[in-house]
GROMACS .gro file of C-alpha atoms in nm:
model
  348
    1UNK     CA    1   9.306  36.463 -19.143
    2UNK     CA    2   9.638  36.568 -19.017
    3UNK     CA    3   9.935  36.380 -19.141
    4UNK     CA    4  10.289  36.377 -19.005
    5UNK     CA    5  10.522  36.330 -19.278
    6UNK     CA    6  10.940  36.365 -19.249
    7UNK     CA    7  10.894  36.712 -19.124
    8UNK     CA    8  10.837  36.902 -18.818
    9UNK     CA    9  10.497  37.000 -18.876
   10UNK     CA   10  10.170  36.847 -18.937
   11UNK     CA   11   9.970  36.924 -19.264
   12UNK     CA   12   9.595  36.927 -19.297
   13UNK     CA   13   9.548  36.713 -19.622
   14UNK     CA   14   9.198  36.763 -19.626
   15UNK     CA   15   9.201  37.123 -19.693
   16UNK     CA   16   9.520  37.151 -19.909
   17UNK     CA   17   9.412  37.217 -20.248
   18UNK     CA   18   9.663  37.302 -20.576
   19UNK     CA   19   9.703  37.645 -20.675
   20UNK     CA   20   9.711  37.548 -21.005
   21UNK     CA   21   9.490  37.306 -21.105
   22UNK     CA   22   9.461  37.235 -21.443
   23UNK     CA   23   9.089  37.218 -21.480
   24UNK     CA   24   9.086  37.092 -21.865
   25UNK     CA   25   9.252  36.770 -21.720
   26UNK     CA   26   9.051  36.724 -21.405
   27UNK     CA   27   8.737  36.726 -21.661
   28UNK     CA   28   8.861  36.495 -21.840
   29UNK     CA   29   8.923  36.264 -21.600
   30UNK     CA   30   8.607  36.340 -21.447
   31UNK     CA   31   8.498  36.258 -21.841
   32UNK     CA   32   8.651  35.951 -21.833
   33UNK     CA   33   8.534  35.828 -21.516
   34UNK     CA   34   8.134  35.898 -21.616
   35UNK     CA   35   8.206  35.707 -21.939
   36UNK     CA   36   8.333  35.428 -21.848
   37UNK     CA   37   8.122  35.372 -21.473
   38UNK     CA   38   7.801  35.253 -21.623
   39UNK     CA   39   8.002  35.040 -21.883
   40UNK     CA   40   8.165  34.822 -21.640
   41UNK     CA   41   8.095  34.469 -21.449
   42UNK     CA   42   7.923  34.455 -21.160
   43UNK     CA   43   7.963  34.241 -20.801
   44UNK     CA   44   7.818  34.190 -20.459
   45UNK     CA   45   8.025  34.462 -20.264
   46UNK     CA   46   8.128  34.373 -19.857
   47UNK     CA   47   8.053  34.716 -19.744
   48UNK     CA   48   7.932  34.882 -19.978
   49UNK     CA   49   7.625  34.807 -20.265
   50UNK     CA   50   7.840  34.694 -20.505
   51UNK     CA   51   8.169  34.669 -20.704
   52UNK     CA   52   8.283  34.717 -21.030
   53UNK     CA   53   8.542  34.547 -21.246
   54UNK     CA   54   8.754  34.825 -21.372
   55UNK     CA   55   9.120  34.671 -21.585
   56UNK     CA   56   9.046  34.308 -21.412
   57UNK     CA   57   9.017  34.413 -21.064
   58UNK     CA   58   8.705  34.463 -20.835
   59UNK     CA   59   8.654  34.885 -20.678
   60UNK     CA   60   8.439  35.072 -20.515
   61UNK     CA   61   8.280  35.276 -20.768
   62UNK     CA   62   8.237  35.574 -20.625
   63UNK     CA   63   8.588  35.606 -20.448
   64UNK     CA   64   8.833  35.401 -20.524
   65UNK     CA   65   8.731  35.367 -20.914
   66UNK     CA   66   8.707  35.742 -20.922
   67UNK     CA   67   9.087  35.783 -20.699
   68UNK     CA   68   9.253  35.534 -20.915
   69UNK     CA   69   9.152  35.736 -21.242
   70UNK     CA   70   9.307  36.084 -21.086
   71UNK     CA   71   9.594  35.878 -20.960
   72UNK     CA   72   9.613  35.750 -21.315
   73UNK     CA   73   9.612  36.105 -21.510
   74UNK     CA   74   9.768  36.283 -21.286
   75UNK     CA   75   9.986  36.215 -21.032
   76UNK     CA   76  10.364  36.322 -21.041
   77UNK     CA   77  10.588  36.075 -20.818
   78UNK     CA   78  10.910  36.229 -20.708
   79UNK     CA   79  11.220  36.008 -20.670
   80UNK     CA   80  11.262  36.004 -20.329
   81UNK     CA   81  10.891  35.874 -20.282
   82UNK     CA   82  10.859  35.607 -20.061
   83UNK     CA   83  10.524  35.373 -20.115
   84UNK     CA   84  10.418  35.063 -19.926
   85UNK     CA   85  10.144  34.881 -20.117
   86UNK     CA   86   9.907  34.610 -20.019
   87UNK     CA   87   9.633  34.417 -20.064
   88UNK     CA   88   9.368  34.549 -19.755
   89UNK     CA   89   9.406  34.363 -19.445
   90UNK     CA   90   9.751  34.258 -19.500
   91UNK     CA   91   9.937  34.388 -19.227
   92UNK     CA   92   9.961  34.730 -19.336
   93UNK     CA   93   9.900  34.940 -19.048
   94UNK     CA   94  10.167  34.759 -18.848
   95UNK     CA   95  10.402  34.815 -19.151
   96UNK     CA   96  10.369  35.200 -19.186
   97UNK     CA   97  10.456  35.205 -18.835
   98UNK     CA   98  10.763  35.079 -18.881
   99UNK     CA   99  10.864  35.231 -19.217
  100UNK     CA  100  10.749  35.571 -19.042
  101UNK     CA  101  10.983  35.492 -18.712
  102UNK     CA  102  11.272  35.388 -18.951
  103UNK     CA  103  11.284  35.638 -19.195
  104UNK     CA  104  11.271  35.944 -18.844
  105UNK     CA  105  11.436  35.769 -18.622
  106UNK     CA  106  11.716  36.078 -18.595
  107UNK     CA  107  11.432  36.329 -18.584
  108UNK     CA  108  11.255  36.243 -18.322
  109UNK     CA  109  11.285  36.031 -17.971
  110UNK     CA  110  11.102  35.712 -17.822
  111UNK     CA  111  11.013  35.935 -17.538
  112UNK     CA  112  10.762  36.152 -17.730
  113UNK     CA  113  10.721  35.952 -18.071
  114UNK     CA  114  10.442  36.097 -18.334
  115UNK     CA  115  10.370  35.761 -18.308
  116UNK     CA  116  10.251  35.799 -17.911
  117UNK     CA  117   9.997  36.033 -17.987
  118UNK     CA  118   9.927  36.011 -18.351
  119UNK     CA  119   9.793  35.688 -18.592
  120UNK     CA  120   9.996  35.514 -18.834
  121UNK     CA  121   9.749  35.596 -19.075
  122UNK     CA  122   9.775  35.996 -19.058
  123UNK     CA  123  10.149  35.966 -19.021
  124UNK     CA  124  10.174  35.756 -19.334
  125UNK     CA  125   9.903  35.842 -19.551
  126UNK     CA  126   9.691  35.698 -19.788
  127UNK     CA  127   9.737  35.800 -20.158
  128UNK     CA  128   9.406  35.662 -20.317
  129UNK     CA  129   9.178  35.729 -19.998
  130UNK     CA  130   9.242  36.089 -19.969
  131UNK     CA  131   9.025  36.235 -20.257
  132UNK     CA  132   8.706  36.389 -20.064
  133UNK     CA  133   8.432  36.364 -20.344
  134UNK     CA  134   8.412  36.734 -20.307
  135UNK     CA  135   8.764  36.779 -20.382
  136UNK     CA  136   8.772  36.881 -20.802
  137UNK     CA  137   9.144  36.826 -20.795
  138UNK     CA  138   9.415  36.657 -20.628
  139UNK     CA  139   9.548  36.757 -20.265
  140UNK     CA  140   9.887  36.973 -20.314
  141UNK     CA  141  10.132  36.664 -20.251
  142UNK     CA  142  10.403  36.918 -20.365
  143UNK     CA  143  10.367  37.081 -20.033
  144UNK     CA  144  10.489  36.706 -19.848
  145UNK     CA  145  10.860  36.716 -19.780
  146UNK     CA  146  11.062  36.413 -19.940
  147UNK     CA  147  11.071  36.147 -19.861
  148UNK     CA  148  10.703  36.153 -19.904
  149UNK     CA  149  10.531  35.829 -19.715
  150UNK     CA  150  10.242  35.718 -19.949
  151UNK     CA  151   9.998  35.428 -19.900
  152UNK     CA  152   9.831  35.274 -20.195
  153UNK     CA  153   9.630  34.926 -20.184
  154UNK     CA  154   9.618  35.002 -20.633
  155UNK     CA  155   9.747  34.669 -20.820
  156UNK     CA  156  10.063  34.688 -20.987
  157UNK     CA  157   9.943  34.684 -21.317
  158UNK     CA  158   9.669  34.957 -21.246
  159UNK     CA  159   9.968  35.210 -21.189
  160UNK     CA  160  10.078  35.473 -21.386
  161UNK     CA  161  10.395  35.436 -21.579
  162UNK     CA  162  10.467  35.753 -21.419
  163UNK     CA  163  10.518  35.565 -21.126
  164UNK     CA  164  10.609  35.205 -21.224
  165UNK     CA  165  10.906  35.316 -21.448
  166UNK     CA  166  11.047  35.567 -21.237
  167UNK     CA  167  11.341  35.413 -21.094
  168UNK     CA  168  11.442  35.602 -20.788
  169UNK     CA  169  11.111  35.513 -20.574
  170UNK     CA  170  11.049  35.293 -20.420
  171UNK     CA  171  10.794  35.050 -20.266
  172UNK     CA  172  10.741  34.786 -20.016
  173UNK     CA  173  10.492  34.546 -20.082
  174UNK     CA  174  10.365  34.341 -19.800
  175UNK     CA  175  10.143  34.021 -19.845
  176UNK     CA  176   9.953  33.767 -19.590
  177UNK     CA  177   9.813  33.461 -19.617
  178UNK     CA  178   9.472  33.446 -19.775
  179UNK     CA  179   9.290  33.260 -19.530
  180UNK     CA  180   9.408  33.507 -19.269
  181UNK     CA  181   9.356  33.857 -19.523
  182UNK     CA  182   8.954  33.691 -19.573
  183UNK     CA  183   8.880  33.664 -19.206
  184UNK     CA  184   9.056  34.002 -19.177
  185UNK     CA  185   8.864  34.161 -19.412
  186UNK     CA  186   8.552  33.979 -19.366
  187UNK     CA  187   8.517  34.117 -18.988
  188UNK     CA  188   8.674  34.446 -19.065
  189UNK     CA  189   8.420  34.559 -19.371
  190UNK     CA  190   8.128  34.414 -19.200
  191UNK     CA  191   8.177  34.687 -18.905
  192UNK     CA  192   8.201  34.925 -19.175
  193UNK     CA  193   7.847  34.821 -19.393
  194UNK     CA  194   7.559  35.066 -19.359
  195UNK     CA  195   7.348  34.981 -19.090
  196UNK     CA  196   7.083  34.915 -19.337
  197UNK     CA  197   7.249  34.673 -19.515
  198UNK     CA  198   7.243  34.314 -19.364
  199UNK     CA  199   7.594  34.174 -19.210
  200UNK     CA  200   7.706  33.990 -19.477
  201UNK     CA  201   7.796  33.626 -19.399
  202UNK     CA  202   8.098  33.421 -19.387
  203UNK     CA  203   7.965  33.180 -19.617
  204UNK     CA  204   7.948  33.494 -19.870
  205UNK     CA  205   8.236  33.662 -19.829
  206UNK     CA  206   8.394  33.318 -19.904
  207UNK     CA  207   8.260  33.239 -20.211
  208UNK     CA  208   8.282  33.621 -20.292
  209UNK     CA  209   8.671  33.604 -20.228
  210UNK     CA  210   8.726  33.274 -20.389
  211UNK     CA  211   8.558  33.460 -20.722
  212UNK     CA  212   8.795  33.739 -20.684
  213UNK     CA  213   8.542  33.942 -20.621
  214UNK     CA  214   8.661  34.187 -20.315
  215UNK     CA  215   8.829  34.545 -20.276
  216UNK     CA  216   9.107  34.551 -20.527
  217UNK     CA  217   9.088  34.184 -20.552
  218UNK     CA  218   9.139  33.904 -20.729
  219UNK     CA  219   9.390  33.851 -20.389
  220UNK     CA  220   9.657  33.643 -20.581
  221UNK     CA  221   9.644  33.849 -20.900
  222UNK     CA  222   9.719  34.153 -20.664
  223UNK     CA  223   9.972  33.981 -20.539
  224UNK     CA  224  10.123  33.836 -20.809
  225UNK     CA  225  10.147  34.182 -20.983
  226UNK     CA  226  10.370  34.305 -20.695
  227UNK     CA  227  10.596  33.974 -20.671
  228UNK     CA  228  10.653  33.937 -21.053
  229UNK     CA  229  10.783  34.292 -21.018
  230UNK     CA  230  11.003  34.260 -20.763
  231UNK     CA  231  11.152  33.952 -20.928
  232UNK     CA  232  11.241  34.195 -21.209
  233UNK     CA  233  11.319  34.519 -21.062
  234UNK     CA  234  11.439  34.373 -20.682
  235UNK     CA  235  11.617  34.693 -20.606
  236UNK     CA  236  11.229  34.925 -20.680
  237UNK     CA  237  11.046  34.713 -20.474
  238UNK     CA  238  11.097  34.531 -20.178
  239UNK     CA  239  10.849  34.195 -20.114
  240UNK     CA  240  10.764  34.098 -19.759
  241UNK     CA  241  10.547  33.861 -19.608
  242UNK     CA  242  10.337  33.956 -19.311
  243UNK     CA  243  10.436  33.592 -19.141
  244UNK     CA  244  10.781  33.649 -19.183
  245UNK     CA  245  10.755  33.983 -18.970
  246UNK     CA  246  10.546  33.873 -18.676
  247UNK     CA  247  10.853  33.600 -18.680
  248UNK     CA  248  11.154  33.781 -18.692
  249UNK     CA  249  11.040  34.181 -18.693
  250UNK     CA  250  11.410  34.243 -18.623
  251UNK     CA  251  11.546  34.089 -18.890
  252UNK     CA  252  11.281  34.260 -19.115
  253UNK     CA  253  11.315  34.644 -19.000
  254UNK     CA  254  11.706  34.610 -19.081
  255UNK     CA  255  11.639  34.482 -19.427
  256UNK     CA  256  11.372  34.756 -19.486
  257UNK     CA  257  11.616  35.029 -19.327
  258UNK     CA  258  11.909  34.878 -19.579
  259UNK     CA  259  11.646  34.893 -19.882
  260UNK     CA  260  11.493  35.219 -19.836
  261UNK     CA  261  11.837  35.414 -19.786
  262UNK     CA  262  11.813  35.424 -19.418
  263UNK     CA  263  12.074  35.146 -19.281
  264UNK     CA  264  12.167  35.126 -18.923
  265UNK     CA  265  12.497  35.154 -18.806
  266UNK     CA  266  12.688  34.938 -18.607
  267UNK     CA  267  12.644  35.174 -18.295
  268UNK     CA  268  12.246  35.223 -18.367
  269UNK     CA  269  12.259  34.834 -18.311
  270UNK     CA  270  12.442  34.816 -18.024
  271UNK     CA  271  12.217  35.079 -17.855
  272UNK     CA  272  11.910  34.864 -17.886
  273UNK     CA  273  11.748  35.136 -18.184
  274UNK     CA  274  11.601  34.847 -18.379
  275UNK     CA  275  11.471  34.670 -18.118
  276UNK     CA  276  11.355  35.012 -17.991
  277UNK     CA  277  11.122  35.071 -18.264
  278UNK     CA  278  10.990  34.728 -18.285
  279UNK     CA  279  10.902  34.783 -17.919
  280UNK     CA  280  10.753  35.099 -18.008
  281UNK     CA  281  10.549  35.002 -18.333
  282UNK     CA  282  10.422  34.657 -18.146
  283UNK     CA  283  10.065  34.534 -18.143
  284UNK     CA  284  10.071  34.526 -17.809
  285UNK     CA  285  10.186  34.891 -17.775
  286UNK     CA  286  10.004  35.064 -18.043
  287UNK     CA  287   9.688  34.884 -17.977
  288UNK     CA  288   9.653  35.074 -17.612
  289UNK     CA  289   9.739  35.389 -17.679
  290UNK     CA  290   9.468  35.645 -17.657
  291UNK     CA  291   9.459  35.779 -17.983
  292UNK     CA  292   9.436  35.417 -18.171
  293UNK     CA  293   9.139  35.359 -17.896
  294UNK     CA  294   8.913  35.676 -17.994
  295UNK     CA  295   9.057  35.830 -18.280
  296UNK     CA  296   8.850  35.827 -18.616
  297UNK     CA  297   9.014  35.771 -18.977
  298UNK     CA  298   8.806  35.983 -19.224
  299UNK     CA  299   8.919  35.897 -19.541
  300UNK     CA  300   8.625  36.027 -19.717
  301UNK     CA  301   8.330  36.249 -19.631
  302UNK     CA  302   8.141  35.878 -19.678
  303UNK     CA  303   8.420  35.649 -19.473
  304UNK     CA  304   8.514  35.698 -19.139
  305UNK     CA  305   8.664  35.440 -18.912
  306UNK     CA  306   8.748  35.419 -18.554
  307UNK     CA  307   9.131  35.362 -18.522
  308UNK     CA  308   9.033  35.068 -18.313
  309UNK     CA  309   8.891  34.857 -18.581
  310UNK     CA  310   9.277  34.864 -18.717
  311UNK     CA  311   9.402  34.613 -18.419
  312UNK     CA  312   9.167  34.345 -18.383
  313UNK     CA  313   9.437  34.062 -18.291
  314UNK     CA  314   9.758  34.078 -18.547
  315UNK     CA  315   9.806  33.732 -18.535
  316UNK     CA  316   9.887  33.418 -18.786
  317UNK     CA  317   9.637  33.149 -18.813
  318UNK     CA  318   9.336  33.309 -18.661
  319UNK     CA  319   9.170  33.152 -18.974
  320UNK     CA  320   9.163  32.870 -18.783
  321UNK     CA  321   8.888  33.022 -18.542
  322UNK     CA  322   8.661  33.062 -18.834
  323UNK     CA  323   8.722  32.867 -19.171
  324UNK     CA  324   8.571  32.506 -19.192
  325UNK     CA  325   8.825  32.237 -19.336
  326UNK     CA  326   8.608  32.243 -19.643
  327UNK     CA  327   8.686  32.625 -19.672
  328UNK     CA  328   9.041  32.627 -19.600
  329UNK     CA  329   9.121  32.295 -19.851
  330UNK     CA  330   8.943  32.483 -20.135
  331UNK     CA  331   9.112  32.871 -20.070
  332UNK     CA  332   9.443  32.634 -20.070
  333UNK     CA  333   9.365  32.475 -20.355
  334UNK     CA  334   9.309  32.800 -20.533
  335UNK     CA  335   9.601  32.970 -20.425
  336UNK     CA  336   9.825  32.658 -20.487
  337UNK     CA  337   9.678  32.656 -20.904
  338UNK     CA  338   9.714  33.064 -20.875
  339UNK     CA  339  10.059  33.069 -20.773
  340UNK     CA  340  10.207  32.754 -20.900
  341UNK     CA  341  10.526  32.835 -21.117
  342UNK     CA  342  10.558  33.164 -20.990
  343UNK     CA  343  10.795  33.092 -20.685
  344UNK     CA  344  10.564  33.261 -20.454
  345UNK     CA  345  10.447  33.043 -20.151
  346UNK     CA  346  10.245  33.038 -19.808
  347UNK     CA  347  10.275  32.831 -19.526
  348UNK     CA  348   9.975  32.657 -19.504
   0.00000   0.00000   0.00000
């Protein structure tokens, strides 16, 4: 997969491999990973078999379980690093769009963006999803120029302290509402499922997500993790809501350009840049060019997905196409008891 980063050229992170891996650790890990597996709770999994309960939250076992435990032992964040984090179907493609437009938006023009010709997801890359089970070791991340663009959907509280008391990098967390994020998910991981496993219903991905059983789910104790942290560490990690971007995007990109280091000037404003990139990183835009129509993700020799599948619609409320009013009043019920005291709301 290549994947632009803050540089002029493109790296193939598929075949990067460290020089010098240290194998002792690797087997461990590897160690680890066997030990624990067959130890663990299991669920009903959307796409695929089944998912395990690893620390409280629900993985894939034989991806993101196994990712999170190299991410876990060995992964060296640098202080320039730059994550967004999420909980899947949150908004995140749309996000490393503009975080990727933002951060290069003196190295290269509107004219011939990466952007144009290249998916948000290979110019802002996923951390945990780009471990090929053949790959022994990590891919040589020393090799990214800084500021490195990372994408993890990992909980908070699943991260290493490498990373979560390191107080130069930082991330931006964005969140939806979970009526939208379970229709969102539901339709997305059901075009994903084998085809010899049986669509799995609305009725059960309901009750599924209401258990807190779904990829790196519980939802609101994902959330949670990443709110309660900014609350105590504001300047490490920057808390958006999906709704409040499709409102005011502008607004948005200028606080994510102030937080990340990257403010725009007085003149960048007058010249229309901001509005510029939210033109450029649009649903509307992204959604018809050519390579987010029949490009493929392959973020493991098991998972590949047609760019497409990442813009379905973008909008807020499309729960409302799809949820009964039994659905929606218990999901807001739930929410309402998971979040109450924390100061964290969504618009109903």
């Amino acid at each position: 997969m290549a994947a632009f980063q803050p540089s002029l050229e493109c790296e193939n992170i598929s075949n990067i491999h460290s020089d010098q891996t240290d194998s002792d650790l690797i087997q461990k890990t590897d160690e680890r990973y066997r030990e624990t597996l067959p130890n663990l709770p299991k669920g009903k999994g959307w796409m695929t078999e089944h998912l395990v309960q690893y620390q409280g939250f629900w993985l894939t076992p034989n991806a993101a379980l196994k990712i999170l435990m190299w991410v876990q032992d060995h992964f060296k964040p640098r202080p320039t690093d730059i994550f967004l984090a999420s909980f899947p179907k949150s908004g995140t493609t749309w996000l490393k769009a503009l975080i990727f437009a933002t951060v290069n938006r003196t190295r290269y023009g509107f004219a011939d963006h990466p952007l144009l010709t290249t998916g948000p997801h290979d110019c802002f890359p996923f951390l945990d999803a780009h471990l090929q089970e053949k790959d022994r070791s990590r891919f040589d991340l020393d090799r990214f120029p800084s500021p490195r663009l990372l994408s993890i959907h990992i909980p908070y509280i699943l991260l290493p302290n490498s990373m979560t008391d390191h107080q130069s990098c930082r991330f931006v967390y964005i969140c939806r509402d979970p009526k939208d994020v379970l229709v969102s998910k539901w339709l997305f991981l059901n075009k994903l499922r084998p085809k010899d496993f049986p669509p799995i219903s609305l009725e059960e991905a309901f009750e599924l997500f209401c258990q807190g059983i779904s990829h790196y789910g519980p939802f609101w104790d994902h959330v949670l993790g990443y709110w309660e942290a900014s609350l105590e560490t504001p300047e490490k990690i920057l808390f958006l809501k999906y709704e409040d971007l499709k409102k005011e995007p502008l607004v948005v990109v200028k606080r994510l350009g102030d937080f990340l280091g990257y403010p725009f000037s007085l003149e960048e404003e007058s010249k229309g840049v901001v509005e510029e990139i939210v033109k450029l990183c649009s649903f509307e835009n992204l959604s018809t060019l050519e390579v987010n129509k029949v490009s493929v993700q392959k973020f493991s020799k098991d998972t590949i997905i047609d760019n497409r599948h990442f813009f379905r619609k973008g909008k807020v409320g499309d729960w409302k196409s799809y949820l009964t009013t039994e659905m929606v009043e218990r999901l807001d019920e739930i929410t309402y008891e998971k979040l109450l005291g924390s100061g964290l709301v969504f618009g109903s």
